[in-house]
Tab-separated table of C-alpha atoms in Angstrom:
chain	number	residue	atom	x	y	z
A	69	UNK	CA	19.566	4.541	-11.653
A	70	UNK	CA	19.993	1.056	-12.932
A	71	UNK	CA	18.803	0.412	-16.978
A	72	UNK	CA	17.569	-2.951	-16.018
A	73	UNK	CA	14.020	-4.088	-14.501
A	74	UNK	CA	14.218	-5.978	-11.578
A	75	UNK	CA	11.789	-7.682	-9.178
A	76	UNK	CA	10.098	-5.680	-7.219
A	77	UNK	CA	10.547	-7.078	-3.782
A	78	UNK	CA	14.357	-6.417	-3.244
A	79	UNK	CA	14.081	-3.232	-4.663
A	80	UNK	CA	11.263	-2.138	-1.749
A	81	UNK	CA	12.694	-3.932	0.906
A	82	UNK	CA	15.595	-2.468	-0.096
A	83	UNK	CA	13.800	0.941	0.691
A	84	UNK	CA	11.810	0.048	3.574
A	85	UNK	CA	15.446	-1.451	5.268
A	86	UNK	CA	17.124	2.074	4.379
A	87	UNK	CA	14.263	4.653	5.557
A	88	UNK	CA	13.901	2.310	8.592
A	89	UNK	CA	17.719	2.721	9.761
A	90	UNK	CA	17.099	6.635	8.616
A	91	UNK	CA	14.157	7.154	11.072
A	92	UNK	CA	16.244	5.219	14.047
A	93	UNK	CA	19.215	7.582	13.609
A	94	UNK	CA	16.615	10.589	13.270
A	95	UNK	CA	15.344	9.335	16.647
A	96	UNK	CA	18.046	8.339	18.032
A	97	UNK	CA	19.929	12.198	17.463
A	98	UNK	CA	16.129	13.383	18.574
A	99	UNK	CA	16.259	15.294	15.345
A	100	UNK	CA	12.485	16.196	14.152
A	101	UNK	CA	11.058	15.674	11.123
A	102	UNK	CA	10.568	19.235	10.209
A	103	UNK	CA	14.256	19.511	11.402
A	104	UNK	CA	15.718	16.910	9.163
A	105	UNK	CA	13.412	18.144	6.304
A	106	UNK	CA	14.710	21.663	6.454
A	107	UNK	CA	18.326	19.972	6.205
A	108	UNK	CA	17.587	18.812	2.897
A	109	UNK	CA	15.678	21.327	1.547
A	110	UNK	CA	12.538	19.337	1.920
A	111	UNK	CA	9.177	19.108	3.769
A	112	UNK	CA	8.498	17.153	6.537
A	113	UNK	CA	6.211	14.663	4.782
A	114	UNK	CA	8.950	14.223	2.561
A	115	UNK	CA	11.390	12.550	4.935
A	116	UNK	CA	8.251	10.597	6.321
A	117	UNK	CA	7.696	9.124	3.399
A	118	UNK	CA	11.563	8.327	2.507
A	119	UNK	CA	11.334	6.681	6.186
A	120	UNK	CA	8.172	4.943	5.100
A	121	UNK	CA	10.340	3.566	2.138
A	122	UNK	CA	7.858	4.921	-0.190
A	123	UNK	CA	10.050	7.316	-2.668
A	124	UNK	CA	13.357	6.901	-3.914
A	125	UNK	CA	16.446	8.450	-2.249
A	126	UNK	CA	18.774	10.663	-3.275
A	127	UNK	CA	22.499	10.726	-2.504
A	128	UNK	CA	23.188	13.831	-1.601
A	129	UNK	CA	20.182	14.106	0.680
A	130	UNK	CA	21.064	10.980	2.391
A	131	UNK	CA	24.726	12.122	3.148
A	132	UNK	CA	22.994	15.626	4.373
A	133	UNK	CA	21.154	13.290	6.921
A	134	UNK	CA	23.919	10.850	7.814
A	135	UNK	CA	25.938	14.015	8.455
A	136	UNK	CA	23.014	15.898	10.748
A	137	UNK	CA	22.343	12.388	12.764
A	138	UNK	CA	26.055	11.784	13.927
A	139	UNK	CA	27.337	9.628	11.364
A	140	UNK	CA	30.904	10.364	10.869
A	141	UNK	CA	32.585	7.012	10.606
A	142	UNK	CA	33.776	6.744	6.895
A	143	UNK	CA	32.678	2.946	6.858
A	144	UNK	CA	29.366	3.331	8.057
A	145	UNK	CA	28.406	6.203	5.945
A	146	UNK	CA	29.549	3.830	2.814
A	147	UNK	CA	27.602	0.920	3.958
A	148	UNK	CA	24.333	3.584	3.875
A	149	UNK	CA	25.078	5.183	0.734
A	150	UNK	CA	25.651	1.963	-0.939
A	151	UNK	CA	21.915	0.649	0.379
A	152	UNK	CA	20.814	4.102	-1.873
A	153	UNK	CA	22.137	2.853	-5.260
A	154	UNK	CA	20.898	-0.526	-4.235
A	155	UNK	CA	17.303	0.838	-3.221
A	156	UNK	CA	17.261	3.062	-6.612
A	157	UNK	CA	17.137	0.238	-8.583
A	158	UNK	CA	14.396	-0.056	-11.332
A	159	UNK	CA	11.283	-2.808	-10.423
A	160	UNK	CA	9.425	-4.977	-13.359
A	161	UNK	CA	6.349	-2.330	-13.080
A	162	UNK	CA	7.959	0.571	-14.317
A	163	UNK	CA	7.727	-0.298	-17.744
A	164	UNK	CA	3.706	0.188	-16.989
A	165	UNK	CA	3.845	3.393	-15.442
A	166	UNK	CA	1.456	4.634	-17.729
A	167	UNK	CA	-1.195	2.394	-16.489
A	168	UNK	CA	-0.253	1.920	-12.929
A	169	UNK	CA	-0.769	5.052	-10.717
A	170	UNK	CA	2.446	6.004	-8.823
A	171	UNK	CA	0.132	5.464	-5.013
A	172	UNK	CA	-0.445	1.505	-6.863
A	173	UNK	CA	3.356	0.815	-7.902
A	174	UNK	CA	3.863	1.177	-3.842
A	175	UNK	CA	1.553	-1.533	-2.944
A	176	UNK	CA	3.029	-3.406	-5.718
A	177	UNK	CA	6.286	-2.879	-4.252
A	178	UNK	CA	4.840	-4.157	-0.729
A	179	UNK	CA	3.086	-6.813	-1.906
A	180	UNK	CA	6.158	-8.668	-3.114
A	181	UNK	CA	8.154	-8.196	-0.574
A	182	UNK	CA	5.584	-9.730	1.579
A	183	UNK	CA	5.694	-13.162	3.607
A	184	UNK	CA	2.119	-12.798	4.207
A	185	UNK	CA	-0.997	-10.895	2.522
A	186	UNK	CA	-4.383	-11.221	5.042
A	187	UNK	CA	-7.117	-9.332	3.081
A	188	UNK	CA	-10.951	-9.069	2.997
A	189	UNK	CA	-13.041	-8.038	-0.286
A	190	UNK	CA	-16.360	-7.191	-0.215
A	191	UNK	CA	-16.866	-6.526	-3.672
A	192	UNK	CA	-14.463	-8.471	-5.858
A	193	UNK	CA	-12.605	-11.514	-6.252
A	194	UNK	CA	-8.700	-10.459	-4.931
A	195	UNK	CA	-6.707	-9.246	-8.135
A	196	UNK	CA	-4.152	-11.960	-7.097
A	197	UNK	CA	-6.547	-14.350	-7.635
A	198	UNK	CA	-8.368	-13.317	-10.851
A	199	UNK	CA	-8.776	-15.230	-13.968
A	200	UNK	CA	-7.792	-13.613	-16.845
A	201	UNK	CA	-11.217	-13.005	-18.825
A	202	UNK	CA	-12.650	-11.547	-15.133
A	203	UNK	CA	-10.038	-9.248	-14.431
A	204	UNK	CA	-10.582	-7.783	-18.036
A	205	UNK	CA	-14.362	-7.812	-17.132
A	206	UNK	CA	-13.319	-5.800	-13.533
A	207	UNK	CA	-11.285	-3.521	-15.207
A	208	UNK	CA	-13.611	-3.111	-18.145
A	209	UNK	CA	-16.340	-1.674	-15.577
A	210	UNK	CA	-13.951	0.480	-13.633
A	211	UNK	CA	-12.869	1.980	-16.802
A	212	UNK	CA	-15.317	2.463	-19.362
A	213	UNK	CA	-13.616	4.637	-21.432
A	214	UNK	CA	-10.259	3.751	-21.575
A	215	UNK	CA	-9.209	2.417	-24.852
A	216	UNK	CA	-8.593	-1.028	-25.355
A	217	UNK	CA	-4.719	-1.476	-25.291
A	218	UNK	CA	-5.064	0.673	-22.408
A	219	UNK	CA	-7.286	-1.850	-20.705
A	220	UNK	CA	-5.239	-5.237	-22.175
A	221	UNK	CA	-1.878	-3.402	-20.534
A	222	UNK	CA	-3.680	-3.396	-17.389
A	223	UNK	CA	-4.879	-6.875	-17.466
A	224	UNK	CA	-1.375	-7.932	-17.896
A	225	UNK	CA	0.238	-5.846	-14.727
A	226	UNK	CA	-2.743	-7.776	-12.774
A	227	UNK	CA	-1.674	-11.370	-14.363
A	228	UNK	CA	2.350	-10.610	-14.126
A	229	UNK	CA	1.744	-9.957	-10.179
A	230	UNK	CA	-0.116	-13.686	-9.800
A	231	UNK	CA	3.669	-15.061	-10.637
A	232	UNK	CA	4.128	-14.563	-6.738
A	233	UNK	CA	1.791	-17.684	-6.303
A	234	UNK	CA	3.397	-19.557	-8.426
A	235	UNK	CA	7.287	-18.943	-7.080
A	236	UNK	CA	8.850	-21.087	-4.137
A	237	UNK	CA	9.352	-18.016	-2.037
A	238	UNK	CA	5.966	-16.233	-2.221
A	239	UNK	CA	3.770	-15.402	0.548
A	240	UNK	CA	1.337	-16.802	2.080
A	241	UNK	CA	-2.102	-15.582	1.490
A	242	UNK	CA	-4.891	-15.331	3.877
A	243	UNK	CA	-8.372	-14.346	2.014
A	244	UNK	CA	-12.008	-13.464	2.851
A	245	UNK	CA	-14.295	-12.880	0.794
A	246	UNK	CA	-17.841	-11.931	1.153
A	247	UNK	CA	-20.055	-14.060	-0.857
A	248	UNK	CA	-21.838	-11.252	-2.512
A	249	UNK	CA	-18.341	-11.315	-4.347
A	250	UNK	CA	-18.989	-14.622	-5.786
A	251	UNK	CA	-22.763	-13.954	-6.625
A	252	UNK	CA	-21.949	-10.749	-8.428
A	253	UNK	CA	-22.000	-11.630	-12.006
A	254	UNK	CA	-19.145	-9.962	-13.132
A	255	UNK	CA	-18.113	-10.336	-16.831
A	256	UNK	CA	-21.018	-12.757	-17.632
A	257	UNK	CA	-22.257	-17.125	-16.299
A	258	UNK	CA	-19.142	-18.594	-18.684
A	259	UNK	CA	-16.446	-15.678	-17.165
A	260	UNK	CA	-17.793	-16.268	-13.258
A	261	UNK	CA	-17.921	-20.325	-13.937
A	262	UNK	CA	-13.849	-20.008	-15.114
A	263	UNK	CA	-13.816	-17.641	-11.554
A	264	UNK	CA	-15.029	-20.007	-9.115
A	265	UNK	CA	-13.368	-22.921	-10.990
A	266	UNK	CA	-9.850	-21.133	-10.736
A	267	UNK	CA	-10.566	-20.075	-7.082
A	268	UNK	CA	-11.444	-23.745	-5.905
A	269	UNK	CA	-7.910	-24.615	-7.275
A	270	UNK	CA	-6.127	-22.199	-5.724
A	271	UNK	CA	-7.626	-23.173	-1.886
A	272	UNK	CA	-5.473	-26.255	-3.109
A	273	UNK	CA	-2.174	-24.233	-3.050
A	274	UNK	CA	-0.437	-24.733	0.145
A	275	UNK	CA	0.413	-21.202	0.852
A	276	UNK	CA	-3.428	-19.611	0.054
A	277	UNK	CA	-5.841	-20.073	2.774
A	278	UNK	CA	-9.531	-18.902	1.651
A	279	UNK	CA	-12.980	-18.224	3.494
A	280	UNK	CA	-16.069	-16.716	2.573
A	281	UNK	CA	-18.233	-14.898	4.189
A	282	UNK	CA	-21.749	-15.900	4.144
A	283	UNK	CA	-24.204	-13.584	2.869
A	284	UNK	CA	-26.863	-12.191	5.709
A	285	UNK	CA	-24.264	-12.325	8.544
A	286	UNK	CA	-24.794	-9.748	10.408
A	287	UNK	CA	-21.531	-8.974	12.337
A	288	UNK	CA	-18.293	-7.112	11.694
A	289	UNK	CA	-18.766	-7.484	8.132
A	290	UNK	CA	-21.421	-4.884	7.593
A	291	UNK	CA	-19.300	-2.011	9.050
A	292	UNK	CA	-16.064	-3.397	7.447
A	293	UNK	CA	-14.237	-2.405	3.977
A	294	UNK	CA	-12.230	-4.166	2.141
A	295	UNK	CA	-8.423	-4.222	3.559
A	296	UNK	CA	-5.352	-5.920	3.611
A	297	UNK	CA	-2.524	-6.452	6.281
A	298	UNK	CA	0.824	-6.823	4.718
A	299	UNK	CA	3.239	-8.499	6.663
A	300	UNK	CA	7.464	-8.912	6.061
A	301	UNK	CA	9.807	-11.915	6.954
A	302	UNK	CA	12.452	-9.065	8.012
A	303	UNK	CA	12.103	-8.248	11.764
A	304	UNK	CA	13.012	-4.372	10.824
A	305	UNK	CA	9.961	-4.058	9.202
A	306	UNK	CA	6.649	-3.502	10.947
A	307	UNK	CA	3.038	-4.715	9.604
A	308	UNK	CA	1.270	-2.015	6.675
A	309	UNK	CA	-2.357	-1.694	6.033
A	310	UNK	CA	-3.357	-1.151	2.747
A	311	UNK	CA	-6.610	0.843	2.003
A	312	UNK	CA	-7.618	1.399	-1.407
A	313	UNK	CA	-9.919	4.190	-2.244
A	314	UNK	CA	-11.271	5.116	-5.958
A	315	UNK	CA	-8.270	7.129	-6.784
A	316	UNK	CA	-5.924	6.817	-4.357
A	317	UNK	CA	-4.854	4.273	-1.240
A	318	UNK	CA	-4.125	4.637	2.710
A	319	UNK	CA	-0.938	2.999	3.885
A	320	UNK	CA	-1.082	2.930	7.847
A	321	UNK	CA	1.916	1.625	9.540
A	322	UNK	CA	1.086	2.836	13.703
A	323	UNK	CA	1.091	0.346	15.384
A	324	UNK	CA	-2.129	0.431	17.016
A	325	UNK	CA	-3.855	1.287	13.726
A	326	UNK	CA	-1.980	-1.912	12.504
A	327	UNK	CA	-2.960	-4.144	15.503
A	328	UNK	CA	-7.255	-2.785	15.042
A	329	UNK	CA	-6.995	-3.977	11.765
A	330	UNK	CA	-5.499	-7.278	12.134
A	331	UNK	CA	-8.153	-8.272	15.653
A	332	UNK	CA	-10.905	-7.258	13.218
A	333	UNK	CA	-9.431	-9.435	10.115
A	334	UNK	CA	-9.044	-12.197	12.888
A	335	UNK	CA	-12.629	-11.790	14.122
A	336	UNK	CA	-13.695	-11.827	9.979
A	337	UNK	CA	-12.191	-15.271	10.198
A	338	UNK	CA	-13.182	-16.561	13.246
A	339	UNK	CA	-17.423	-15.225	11.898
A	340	UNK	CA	-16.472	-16.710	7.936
A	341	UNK	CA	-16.908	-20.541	6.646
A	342	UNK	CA	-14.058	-22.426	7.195
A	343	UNK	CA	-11.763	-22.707	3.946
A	344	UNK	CA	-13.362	-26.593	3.410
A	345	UNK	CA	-16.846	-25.393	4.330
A	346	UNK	CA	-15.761	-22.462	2.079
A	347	UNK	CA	-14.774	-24.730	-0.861
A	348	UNK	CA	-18.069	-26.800	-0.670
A	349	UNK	CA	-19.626	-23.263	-1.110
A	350	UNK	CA	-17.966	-22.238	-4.213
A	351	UNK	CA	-18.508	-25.752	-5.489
A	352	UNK	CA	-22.381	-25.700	-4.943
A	353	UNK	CA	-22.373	-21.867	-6.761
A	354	UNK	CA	-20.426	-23.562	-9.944
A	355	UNK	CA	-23.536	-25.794	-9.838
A	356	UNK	CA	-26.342	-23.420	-9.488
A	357	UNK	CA	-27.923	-22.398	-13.010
């Protein structure tokens, strides 16, 4: 495994590119899961998840696999096993794998190799578009007892992933968020001002697109959490929903799951302010006392 830190999104599309060719040869050989798991001493949900992209590959299991789905041709077999060095290498967030759980560092993984984040909060302001002094508030609250370095070491994993808003080649955001979000007084008036100011300048950004959801609508939004849809620019990749629970998160890739998701985000849209009516909003709440 490589010494150096490296951004995040080539080293998961890396792995999302190699377990996607890895489940198309499993398929194609009609190999099972439980058959290719056994191969390589490992459980079924073990090669899902290498097919998922989610873990880091081994070698030697990959050359197991290349060798039980067909693949003979010296050439071929290189070109794979050179995508698992690649794929191993080590992303900027490792360095705060003390404070980011291992079921986080995936989403982190997906959300920069993204070419397009849709979401819906209920609760919070996006951690991609947090200030500073509110994200320490958020993760204050969820954390009571964690000691303070703890907490600042956090605050900077959240503030080292906004970089993808800043960079040419980021995705494009798609955001709604429920206005009990922006009433919520998290952090204090002075830390919820610096919010709203921060989030009327980002609806400037070309590639963010936010609405809000007005409080006592009565739809879709009562009976929906807070999700996102991650989507890639690579065509081998399919669309991931991302749940997150207290201490854990769902990652569904089916494609029907993946489709119910992304009608209801539509329809979220479709019931929210527009992003101008949206930005009028958060302008009048900066002037409320």
């Amino acid at each position: 495994m490589s010494g150096t830190a490296q951004t995040g999104s080539g080293v998961t599309v890396r792995r999302l590119l190699l377990g996607s060719q890895l489940r198309r040869l499993r398929e194609a050989k009609g190999v099972s899961r439980e058959d290719a798991g056994y191969e390589i001493r490992a459980s079924e949900s073990k090669i899902g998840r290498m097919e998922l992209g989610r873990v880091s590959f081994k070698e030697r299991d990959v050359a197991d696999l290349l060798t039980l789905y067909g693949v003979a041709e010296p050439a071929r077999r290189d070109e794979v096993l050179g995508m698992v060095r690649s794929a191993n290498a080590v992303p900027w967030w490792h360095e705060y794998a003390d404070v980011v759980p291992s079921w986080f560092q995936t989403y982190l993984g997906f959300e920069e190799a993204a070419g397009a984040i849709s979401s819906y909060e209920v609760q919070l302001v996006p951690g991609l578009l947090q200030t500073e002094e509110y994200a320490r508030a958020v993760i204050r609250l969820g954390s009571q007892s964690a000691p303070e370095a703890e907490i600042e070491r956090r605050v900077r994993v959240r503030m080292r992933r906004q970089r993808l808003l800043a960079g040419e080649s980021g995705p494009r955001l798609l955001t709604v968020i429920d206005e009990a979000a922006l009433r919520r007084p998290c952090g204090g008036p002075e830390v919820m001002r610096g919010q709203l100011t921060r989030l009327l300048e980002l609806a400037e950004l070309p590639r963010v697109e936010l609405q809000v959801m007005p409080l006592g609508f009565d739809g879709l939004s009562a009976e929906s959490g807070t999700f996102s849809v991650l989507s890639f620019p690579e065509p081998d990749l399919g669309d991931i929903v991302y749940l997150e629970q207290f201490t854990t998160a769902l990652y569904l890739d089916r494609p029907r799951e993946v489709a119910e998701y992304a009608a209801t985000l539509e329809r979220l849209r479709v019931d929210s302010l527009s992003p101008q009516r949206s930005w009028e909003l958060i302008e009048r709440l900066l002037q409320e006392p």
